[in-house]
Coordinates of C-alpha atoms in Angstrom, one line a residue:
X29 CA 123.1 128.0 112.5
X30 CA 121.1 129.0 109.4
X31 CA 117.6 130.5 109.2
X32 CA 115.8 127.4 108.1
X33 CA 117.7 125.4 110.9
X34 CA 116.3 128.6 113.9
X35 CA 113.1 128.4 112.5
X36 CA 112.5 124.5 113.1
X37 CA 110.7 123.6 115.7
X38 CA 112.2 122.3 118.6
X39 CA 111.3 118.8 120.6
X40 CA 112.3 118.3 123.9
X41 CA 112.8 114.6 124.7
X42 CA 113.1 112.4 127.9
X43 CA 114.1 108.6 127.5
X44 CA 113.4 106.5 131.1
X45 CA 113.7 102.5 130.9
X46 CA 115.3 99.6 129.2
X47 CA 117.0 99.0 126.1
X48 CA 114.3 98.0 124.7
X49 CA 112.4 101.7 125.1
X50 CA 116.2 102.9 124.5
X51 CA 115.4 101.6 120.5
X52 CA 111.6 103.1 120.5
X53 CA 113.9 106.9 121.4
X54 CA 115.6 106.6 118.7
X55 CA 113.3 105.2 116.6
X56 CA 111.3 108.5 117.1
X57 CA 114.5 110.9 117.1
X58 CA 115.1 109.1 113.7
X59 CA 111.8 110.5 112.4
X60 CA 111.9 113.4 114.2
X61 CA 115.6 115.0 112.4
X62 CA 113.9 112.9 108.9
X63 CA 111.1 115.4 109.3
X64 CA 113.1 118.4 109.8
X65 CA 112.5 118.9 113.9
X66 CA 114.9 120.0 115.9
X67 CA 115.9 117.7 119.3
X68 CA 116.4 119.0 122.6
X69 CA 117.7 117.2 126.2
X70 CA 116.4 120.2 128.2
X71 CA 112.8 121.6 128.1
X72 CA 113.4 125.0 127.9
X73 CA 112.4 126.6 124.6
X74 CA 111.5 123.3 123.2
X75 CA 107.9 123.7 121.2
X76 CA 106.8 120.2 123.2
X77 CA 108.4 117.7 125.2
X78 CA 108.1 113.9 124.7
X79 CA 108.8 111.9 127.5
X80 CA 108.9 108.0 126.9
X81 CA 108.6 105.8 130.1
X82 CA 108.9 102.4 132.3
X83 CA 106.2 100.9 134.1
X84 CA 108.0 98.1 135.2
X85 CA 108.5 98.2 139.1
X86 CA 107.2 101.0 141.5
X87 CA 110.6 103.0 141.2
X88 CA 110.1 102.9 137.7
X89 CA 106.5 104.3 137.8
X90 CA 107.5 107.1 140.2
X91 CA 110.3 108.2 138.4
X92 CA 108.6 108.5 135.0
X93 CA 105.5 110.1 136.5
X94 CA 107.8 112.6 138.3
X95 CA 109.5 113.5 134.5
X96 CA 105.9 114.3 133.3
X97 CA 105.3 116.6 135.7
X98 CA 108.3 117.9 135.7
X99 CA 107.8 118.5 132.1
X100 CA 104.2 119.9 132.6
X101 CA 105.8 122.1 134.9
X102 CA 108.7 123.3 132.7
X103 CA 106.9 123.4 129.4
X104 CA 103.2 122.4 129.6
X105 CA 103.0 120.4 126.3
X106 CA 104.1 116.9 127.0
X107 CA 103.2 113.7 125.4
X108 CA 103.7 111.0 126.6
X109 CA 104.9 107.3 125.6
X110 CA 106.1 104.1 126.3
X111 CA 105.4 101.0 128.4
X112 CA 104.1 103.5 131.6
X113 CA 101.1 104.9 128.7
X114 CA 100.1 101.4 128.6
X115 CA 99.4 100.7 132.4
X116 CA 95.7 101.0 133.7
X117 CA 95.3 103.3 137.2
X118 CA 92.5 102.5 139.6
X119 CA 89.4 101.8 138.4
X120 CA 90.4 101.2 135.1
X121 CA 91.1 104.3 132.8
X122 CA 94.8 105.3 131.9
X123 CA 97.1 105.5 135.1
X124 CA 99.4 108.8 132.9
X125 CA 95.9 110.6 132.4
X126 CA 94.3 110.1 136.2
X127 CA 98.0 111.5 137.5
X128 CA 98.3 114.0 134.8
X129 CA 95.4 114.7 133.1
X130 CA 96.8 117.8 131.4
X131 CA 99.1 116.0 129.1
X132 CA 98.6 116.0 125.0
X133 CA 98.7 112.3 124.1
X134 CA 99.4 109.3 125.3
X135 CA 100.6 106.3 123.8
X136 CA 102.3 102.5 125.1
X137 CA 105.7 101.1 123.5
X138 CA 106.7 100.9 120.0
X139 CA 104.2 103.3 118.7
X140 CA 106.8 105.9 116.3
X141 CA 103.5 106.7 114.0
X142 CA 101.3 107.5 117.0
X143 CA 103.6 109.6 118.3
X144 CA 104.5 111.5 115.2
X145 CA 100.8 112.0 114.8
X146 CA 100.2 113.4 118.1
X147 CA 103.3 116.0 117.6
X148 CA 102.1 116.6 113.7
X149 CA 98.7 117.9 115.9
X150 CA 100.1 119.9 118.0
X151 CA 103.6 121.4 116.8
X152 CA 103.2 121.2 112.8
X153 CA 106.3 119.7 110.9
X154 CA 108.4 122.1 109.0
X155 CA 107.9 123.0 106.0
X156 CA 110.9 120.7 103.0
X157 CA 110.4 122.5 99.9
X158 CA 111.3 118.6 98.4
X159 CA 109.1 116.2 99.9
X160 CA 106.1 118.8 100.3
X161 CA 106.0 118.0 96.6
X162 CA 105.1 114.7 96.9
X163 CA 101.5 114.4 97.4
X164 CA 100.2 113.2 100.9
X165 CA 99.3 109.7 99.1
X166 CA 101.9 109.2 96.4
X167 CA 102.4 109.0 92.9
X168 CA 99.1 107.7 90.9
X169 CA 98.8 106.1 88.0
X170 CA 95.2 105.9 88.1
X171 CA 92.4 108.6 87.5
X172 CA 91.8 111.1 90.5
X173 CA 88.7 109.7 91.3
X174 CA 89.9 105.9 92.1
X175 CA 93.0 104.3 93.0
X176 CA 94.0 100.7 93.9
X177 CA 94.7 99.7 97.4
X178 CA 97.2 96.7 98.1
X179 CA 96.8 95.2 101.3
X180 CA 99.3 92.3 101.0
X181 CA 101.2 90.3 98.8
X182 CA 101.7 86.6 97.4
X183 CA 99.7 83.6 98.1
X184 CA 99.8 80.6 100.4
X185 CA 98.0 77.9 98.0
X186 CA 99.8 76.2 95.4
X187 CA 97.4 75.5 92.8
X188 CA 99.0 73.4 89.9
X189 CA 97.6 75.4 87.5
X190 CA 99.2 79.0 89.4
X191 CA 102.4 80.3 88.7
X192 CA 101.8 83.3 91.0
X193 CA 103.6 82.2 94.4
X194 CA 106.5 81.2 93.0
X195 CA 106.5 84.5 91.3
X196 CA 105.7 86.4 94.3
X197 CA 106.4 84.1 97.2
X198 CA 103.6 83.4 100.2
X199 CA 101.0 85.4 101.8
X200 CA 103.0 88.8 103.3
X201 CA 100.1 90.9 105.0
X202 CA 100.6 94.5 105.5
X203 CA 100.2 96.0 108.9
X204 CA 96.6 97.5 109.1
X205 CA 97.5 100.7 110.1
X206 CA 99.7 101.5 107.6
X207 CA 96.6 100.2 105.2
X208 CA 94.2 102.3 106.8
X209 CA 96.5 105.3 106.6
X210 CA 97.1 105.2 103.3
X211 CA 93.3 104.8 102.8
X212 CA 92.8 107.6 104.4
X213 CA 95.3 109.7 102.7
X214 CA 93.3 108.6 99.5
X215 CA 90.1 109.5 100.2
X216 CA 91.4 113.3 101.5
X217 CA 93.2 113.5 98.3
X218 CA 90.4 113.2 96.1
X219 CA 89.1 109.5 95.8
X220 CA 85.8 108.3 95.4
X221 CA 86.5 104.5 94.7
X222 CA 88.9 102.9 97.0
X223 CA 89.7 99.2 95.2
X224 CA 91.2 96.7 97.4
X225 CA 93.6 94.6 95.2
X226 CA 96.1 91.7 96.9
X227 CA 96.4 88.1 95.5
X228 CA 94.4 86.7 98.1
X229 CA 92.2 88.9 99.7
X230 CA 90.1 87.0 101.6
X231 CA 93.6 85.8 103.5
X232 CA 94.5 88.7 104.7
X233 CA 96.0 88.6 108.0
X234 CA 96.5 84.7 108.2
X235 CA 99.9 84.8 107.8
X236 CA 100.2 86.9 111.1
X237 CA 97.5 85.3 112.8
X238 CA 94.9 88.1 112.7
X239 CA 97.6 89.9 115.3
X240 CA 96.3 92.7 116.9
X241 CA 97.3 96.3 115.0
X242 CA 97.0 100.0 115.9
X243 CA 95.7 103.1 114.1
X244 CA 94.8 106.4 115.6
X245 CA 95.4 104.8 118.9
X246 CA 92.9 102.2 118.9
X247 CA 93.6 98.2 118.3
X248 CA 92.5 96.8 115.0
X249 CA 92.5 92.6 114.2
X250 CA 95.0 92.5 111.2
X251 CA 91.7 90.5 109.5
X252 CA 89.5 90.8 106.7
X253 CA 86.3 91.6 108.3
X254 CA 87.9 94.3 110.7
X255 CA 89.8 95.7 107.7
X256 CA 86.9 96.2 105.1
X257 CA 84.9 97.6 108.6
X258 CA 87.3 100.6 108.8
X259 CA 87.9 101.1 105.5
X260 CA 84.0 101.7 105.1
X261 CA 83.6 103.9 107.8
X262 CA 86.5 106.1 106.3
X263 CA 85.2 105.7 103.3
X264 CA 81.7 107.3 104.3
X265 CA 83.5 110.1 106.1
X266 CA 84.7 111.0 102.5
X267 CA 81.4 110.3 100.6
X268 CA 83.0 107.5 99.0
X269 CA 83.1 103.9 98.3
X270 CA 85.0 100.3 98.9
X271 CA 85.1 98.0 96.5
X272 CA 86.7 94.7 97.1
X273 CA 88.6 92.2 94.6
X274 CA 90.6 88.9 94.4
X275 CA 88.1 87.7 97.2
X276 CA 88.4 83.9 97.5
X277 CA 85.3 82.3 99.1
X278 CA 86.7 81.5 102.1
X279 CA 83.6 80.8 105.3
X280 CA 84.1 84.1 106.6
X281 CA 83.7 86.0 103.9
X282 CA 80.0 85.7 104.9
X283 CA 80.9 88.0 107.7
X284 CA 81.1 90.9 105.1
X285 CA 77.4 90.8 103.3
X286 CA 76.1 92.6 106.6
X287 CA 78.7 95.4 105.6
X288 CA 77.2 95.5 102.3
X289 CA 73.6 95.7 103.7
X290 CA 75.0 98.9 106.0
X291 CA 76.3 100.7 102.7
X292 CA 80.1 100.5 104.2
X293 CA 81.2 98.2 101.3
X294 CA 79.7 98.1 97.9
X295 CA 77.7 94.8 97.4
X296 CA 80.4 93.4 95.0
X297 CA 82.9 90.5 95.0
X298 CA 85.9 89.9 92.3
X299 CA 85.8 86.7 92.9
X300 CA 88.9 85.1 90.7
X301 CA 88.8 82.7 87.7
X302 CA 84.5 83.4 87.8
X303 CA 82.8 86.1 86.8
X304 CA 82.5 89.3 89.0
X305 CA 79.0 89.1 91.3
X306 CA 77.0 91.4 92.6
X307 CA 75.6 90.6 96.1
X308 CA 71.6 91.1 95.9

């Protein structure tokens, strides 16, 4: 064992359920040994323990709420994930937090980048003398102060006079969280003008049908409206600004002008093959 590999931090990790959670585990192992963590079956010495769950039958429920504690017990830093995170108790409210109230996160299934954020809180990833040099949001090409933000890719129409879809094939929308995380990794490296850019941004989403998203936890419609919405709250966390282009006028795009009278979204369309207009 060499010095680098002793001084990683260590996870301990717990896999209950099915073959489906069986996949999430790895999933986060995978990112876990990517990141430079080292993996643990037992809790002792571990830095935190991540225990993903079942919720399907009573046995099931018992048996992963037992591992928490057990984990609470052993280590006392324990987040927790899977379908169990997902289940309401009494009353409403999470059923993980009324039973264990003391543990660090808690997340449902298929959440890898919920997880990793909650152990990048609490147990900081080592340091990789390689990838550290990469900067949190990427390569630019673009001044400091703005950069362009793509939130999907080709078009559904096929306009006679367009060569653009059978260039770049139909509408591919990008999750939202992994939009609104780059966003945000823009704005805390330095940008003041966040440009949304796609070939059709007024579609976004409709190839998924506005399916419900994550970020930091919380569900977010994979939709226009919901999109520009985060993206200006972010943005005036940062004392920045949105600016949005390719917009096609599609009906709803009338549900953005109140985000431009509430300063979230400057009061500018790119509207394509017109001139740009300012909203007054």
């Amino acid at each position: 064992m060499t010095a680098d590999t002793a001084a990683a931090p260590t996870i301990g990790f717990v896999s209950l359920g099915c073959p489906k959670a069986l996949t999430d585990s790895e999933l986060i192992l995978t990112q876990l040994s990517a990141e430079g963590y080292q993996t643990s079956k037992t809790y002792q010495g571990a830095d935190l323990v991540i225990v993903n769950t079942c919720g399907f039958i009573d046995d099931a429920v018992k048996e992963s709420l037992e591992a928490i504690g057990e984990a609470l017990a052993e280590n006392g830093k324990v987040i927790v994930t899977g379908c169990l995170g997902a289940r309401e108790g009494q009353g409403g409210g999470n059923m993980v937090r009324q039973v264990h109230p003391k543990v660090l996160a808690v997340t449902g299934p298929h959440a890898t980048q919920e997880v990793m954020d909650a152990v990048h809180l609490h147990v900081p990833k080592p340091h990789d003398p390689f990838v550290d040099l990469v900067p949190a949001a990427g390569i630019k090409l673009t001044p400091r102060h703005y950069a362009y933000l793509k939130i999907s890719e080709g078009c559904n129409h096929r306009c006679t006079f367009c060569i653009i879809p059978s260039l770049r094939g139909d509408l591919v929308s990008r999750p939202v969280g992994d939009v609104l995380s780059e966003a945000r990794a823009l704005f805390e490296g330095g940008v003041k003008e966040l440009l949304v850019v796609s070939q059709d941004t007024s579609a976004y989403g409709v190839d998924v049908k506005y399916r419900t998203g994550f970020w930091d936890g919380t569900p977010v419609k994979t939709r226009m409206l919901d999109l520009v919405a985060k993206l200006g709250e972010l943005a005036r966390q940062h004392g920045a600004w949105v600016r949005l282009h390719y917009v096609y006028p599609y009906p709803h795009v009338d549900e953005v002008v109140p985000l431009m009278a509430e300063g979230l979204v400057l009061p500018y369309l790119d509207v394509p093959c017109s001139t740009p207009t300012r909203i007054s």
